Short mmCIF file of C-alpha atoms and ligand atoms in Angstrom, two decimals:
data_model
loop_
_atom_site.label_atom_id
_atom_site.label_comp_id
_atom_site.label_asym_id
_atom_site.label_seq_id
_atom_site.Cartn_x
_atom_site.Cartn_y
_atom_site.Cartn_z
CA UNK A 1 61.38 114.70 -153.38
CA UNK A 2 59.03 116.93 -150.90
CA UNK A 3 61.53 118.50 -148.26
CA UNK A 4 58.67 119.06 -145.74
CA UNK A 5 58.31 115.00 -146.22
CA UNK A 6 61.76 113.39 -146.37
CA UNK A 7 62.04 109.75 -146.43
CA UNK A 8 62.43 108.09 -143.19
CA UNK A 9 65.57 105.81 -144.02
CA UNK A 10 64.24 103.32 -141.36
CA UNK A 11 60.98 102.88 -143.48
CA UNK A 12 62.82 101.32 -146.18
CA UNK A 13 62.90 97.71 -146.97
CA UNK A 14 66.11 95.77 -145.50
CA UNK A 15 65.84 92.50 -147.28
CA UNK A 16 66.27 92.07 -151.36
CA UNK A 17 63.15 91.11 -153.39
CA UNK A 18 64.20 88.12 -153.97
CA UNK A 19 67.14 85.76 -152.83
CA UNK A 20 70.57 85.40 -154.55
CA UNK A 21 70.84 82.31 -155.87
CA UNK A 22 73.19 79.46 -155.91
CA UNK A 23 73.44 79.57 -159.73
CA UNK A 24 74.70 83.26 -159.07
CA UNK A 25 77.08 82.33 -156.15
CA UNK A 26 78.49 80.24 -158.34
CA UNK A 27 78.83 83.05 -161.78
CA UNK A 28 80.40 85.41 -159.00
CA UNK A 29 83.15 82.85 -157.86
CA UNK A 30 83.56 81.74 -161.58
CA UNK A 31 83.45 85.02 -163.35
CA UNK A 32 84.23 87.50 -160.89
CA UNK A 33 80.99 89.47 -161.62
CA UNK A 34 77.69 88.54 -161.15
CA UNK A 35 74.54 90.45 -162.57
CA UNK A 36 71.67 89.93 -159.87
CA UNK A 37 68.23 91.09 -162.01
CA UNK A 38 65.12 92.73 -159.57
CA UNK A 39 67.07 92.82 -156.45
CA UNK A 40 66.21 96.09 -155.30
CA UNK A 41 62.90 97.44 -154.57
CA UNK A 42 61.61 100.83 -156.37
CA UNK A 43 61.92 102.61 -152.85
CA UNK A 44 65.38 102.43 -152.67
CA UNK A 45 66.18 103.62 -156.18
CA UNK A 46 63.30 106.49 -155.41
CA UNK A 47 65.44 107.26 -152.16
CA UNK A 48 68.28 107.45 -153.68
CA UNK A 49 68.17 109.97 -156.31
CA UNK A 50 67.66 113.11 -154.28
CA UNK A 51 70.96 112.97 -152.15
CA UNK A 52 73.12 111.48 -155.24
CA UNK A 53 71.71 114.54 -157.26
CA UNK A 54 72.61 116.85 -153.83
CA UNK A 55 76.21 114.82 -154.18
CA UNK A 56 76.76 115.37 -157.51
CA UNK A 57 75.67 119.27 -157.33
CA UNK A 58 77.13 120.20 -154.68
CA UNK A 59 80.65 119.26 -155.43
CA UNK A 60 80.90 116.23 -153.12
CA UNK A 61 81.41 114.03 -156.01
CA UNK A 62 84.03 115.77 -157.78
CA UNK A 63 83.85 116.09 -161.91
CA UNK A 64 87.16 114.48 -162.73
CA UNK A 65 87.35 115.82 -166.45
CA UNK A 66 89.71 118.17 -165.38
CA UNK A 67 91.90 115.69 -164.20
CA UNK A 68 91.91 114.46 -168.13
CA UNK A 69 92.44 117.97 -169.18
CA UNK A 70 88.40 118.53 -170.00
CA UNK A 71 87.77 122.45 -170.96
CA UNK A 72 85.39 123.81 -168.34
CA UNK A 73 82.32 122.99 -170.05
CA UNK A 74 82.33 119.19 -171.13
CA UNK A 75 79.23 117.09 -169.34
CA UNK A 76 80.74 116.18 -166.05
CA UNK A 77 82.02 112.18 -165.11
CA UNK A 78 81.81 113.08 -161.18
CA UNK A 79 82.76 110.71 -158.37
CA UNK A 80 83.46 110.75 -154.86
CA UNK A 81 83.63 108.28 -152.17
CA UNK A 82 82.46 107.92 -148.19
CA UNK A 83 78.98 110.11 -148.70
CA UNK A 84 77.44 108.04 -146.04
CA UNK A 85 79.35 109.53 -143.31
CA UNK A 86 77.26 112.97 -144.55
CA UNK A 87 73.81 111.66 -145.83
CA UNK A 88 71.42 109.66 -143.89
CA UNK A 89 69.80 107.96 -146.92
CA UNK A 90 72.93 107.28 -148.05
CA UNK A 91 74.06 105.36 -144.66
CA UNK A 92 71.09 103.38 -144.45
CA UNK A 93 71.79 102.28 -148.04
CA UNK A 94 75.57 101.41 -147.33
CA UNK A 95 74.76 99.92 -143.75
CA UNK A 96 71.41 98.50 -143.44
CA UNK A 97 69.75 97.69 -146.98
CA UNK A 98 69.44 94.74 -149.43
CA UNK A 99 72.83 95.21 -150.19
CA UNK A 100 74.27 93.42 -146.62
CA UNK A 101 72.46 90.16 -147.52
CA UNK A 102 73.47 90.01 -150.63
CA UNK A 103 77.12 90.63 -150.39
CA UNK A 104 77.24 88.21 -147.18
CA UNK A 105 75.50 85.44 -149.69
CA UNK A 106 78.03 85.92 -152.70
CA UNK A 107 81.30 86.33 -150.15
CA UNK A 108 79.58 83.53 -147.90
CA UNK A 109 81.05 85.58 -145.14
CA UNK A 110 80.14 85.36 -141.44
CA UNK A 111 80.20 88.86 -140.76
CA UNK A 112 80.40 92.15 -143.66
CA UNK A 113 81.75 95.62 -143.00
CA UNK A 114 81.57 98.28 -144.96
CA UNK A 115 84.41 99.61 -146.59
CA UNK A 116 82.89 103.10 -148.22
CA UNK A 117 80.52 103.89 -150.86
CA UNK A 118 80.74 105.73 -153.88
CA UNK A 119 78.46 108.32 -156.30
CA UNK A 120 79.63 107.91 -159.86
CA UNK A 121 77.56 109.73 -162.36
CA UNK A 122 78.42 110.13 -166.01
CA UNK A 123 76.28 112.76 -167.50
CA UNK A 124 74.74 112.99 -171.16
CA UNK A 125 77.73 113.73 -173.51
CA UNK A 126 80.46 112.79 -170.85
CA UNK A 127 83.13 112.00 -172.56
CA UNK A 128 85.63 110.02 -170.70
CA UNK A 129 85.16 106.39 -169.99
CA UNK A 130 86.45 104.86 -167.10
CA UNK A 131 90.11 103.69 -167.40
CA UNK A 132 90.64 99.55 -166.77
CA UNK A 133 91.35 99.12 -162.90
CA UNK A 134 90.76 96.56 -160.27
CA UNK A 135 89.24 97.69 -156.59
CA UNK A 136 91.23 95.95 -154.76
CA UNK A 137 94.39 98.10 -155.88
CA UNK A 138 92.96 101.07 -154.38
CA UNK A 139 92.32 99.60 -150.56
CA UNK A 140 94.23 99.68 -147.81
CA UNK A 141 93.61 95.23 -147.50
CA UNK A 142 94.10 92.19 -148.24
CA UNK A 143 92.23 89.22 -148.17
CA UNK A 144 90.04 87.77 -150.98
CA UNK A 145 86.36 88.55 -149.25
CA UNK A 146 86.30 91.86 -150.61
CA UNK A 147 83.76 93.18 -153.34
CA UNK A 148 81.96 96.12 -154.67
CA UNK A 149 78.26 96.25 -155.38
CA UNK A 150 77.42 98.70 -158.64
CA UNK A 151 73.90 100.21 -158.34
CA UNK A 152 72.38 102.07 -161.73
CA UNK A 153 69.44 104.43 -160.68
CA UNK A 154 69.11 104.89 -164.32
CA UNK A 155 68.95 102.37 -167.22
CA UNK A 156 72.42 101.53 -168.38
CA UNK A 157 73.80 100.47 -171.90
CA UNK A 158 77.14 100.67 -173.34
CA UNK A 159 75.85 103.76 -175.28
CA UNK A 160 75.24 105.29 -171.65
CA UNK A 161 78.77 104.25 -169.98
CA UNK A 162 77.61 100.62 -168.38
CA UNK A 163 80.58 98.91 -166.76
CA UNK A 164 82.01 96.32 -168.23
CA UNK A 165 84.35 93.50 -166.53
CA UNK A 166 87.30 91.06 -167.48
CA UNK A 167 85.60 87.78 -166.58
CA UNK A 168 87.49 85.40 -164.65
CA UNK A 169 90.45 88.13 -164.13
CA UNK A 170 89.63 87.98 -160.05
CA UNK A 171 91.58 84.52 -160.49
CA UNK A 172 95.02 86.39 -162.80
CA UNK A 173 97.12 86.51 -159.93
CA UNK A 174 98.15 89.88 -160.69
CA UNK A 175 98.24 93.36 -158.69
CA UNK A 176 97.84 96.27 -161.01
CA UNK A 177 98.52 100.09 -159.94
CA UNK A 178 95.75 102.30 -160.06
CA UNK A 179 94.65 105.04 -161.67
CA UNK A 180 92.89 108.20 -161.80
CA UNK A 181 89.63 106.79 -163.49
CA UNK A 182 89.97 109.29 -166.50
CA UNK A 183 93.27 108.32 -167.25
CA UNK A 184 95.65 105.22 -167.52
CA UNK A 185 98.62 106.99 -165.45
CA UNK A 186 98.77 105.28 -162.38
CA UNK A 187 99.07 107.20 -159.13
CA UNK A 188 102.49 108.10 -157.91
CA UNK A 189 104.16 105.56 -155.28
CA UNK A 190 102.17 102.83 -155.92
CA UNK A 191 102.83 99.31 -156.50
CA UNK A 192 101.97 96.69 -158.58
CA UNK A 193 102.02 96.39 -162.55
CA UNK A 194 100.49 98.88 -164.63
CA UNK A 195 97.24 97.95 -166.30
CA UNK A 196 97.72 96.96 -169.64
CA UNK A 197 95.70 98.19 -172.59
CA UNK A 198 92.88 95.84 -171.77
CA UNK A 199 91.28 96.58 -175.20
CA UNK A 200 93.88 95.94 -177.43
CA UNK A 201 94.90 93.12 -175.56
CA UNK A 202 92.99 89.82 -177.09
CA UNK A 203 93.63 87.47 -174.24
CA UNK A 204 91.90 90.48 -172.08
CA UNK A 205 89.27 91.99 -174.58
CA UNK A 206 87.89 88.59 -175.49
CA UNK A 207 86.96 88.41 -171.89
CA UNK A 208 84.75 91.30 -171.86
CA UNK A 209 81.71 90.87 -170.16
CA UNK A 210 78.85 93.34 -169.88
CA UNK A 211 75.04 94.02 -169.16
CA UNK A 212 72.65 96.52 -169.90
CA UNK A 213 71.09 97.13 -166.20
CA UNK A 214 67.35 98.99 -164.98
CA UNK A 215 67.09 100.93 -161.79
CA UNK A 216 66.47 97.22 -159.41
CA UNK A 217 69.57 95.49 -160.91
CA UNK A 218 72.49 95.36 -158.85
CA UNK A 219 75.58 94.12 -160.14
CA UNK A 220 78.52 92.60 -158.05
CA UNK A 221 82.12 92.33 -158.74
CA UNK A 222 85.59 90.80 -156.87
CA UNK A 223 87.48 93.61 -155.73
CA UNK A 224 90.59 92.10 -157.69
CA UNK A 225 88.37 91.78 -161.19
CA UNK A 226 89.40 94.31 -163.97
CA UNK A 227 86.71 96.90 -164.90
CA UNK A 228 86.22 100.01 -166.89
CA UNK A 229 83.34 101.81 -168.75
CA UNK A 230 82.47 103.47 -171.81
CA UNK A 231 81.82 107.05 -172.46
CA UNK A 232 78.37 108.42 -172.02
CA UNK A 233 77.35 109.12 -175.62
CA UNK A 234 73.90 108.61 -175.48
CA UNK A 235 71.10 112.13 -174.09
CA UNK A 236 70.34 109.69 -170.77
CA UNK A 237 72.36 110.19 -167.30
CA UNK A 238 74.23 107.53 -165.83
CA UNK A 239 73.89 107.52 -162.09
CA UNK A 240 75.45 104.27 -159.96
CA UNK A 241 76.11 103.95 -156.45
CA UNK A 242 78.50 101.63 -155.73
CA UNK A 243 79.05 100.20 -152.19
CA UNK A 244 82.28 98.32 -151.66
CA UNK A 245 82.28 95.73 -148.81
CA UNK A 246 84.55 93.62 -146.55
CA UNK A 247 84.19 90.05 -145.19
CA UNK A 248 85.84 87.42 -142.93
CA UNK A 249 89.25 87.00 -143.93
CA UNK A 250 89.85 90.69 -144.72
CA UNK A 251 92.70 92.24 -142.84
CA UNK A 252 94.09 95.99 -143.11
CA UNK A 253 97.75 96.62 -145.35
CA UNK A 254 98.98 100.16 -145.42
CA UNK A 255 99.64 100.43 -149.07
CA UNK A 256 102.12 103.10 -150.31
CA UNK A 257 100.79 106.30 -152.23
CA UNK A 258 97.17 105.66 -151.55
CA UNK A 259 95.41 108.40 -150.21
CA UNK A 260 94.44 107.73 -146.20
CA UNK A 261 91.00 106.93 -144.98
CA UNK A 262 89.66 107.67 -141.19
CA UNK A 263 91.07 105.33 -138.60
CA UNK A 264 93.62 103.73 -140.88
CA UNK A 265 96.86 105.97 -138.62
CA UNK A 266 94.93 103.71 -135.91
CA UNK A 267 95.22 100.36 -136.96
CA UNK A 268 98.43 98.28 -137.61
CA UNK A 269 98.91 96.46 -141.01
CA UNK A 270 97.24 92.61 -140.02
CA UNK A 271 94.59 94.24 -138.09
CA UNK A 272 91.14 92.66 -138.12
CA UNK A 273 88.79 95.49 -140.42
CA UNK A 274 85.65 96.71 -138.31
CA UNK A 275 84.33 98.58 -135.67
CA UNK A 276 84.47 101.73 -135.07
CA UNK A 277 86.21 102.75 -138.41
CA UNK A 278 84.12 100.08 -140.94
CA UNK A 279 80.30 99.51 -139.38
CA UNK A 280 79.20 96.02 -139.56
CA UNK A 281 76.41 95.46 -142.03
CA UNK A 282 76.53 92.07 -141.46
CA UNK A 283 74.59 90.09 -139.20
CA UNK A 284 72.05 93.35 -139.20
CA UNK A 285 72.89 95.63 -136.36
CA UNK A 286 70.03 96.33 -134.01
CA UNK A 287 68.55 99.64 -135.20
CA UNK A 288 70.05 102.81 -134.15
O1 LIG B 1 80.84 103.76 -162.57
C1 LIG B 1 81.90 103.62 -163.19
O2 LIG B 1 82.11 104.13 -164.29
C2 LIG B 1 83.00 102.80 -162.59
C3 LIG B 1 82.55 101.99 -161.44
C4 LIG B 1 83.66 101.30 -160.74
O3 LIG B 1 84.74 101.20 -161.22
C5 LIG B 1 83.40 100.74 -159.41
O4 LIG B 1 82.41 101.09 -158.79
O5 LIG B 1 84.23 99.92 -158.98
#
């Protein structure tokens, strides 16, 4: 991108090409993940890449590698979360884009807040997939309107480190501990059962759902449905931002071991989640 012509986030379109529809309501509820095709327009993705490339080099989105034990030169899995709060393209993205219709469509929620966003990028040769989790066991909620939106700004195959999803695990029952992404140890002081070996477990494997996704594709999972992703070992990047949202019925639960998030000494476990600590997306605010 020209510097001495930055995008003007307002310019950029706020409605998705096309509608969701019912046919894909009803995959998300059944499946827990929904693939929507051509949602996006090419000015968003186009948007996009400059600040996750500024994320991603300037150490916002931290290489986790290390945190597998990675010597200091293997191709970089990187991740962070919140970069809205710091990039303007970013916020419009996470607060007023495509994304808020969508997500109110599939949660058929009143109102959505956002919960935080996140810049995962798995470069060429990165070597680590992304350990089995759900969402939901790393937010401070409960309530079942709660999802994540994954958005590729590159094409994405299994070769490249797509995601792939546990159809239908949304509706398990079960709370697993989460992890560090790059491994299967869960984080200290949390609760919940550990996340079995999802690929050498049949009744889980044979579940396995995935999608090879273009820059426009946005796909949308249940906060409680299990997920991971391959390695990258293909010569292409793998750049997603993924924007995790909050509906109706969502209330706040201090969970133990998590790290903290702003506002959450503020609010009392039970607490409605939204203003001033999760904007709402959801009717459209007026503009800023
Ligand atoms: O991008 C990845 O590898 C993982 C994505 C993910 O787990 C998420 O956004 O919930």
């Amino acid at each position: 991108m020209d510097d001495s012509n930055p995008i003007d986030p307002a310019s950029l379109p706020l409605r998705p090409v096309r509608p969701v529809t019912d046919e894909e309501v009803a995959t998300f509820h059944r499946d827990g993940v929904v693939l929507l095709r051509g949602v996006l327009q090419p000015e968003w993705i186009r948007a996009l890449s400059d600040p996750v490339d500024r994320v991603v080099g300037s150490g916002e989105a931290v290489d986790m590698g290390p945190m597998a034990g990675a010597a200091p030169d293997t191709p970089a899995f990187a991740g962070g979360v919140d970069h809205w709060r710091g990039d303007p393209v970013l916020a419009a993205f996470a607060t007023r884009s495509p994304l808020a219709s969508i997500v109110a469509t599939l949660l058929d929620s009143v109102t959505v807040h956002l919960w935080e966003d996140s810049v995962l990028v798995k470069e060429p040769g990165s070597p680590f997939p992304t350990h089995f989790h759900t969402d939901a066991s790393y937010f401070h909620l409960t309530g079942d309107r709660v999802c994540t939106t994954w958005v590729p700004l590159d094409a994405a195959t299994p070769d490249s480190g797509v995601v792939r999803w546990v159809r239908g695990s949304h509706l398990d029952g079960v709370e697993y501990r989460p992890n560090l992404f790059v491994t299967d140890e869960p984080i200290p002081g949390t609760e919940g059962e550990v996340v079995p070996d999802v690929l050498g477990t049949p009744a889980l494997a044979d579940r396995l759902v995935t999608f090879d996704v273009e820059p426009g594709d946005v796909t949308v999972h249940h906060a409680r449905t299990l997920h991971g992703a391959p390695p990258n070992t293909s010569s292409r990047r793998r750049r997603a931002v993924s924007v995790r949202y909050v509906g109706d019925d969502v209330r706040y639960l201090h969970r133990p071991g998590l790290p903290g998030r702003p506002g959450l000494d503020q609010v009392a476990d039970g607490d409605v989640v939204g203003e001033p600590w999760c904007p709402r997306v959801w009717p459209v605010p007026a503009a800023p």
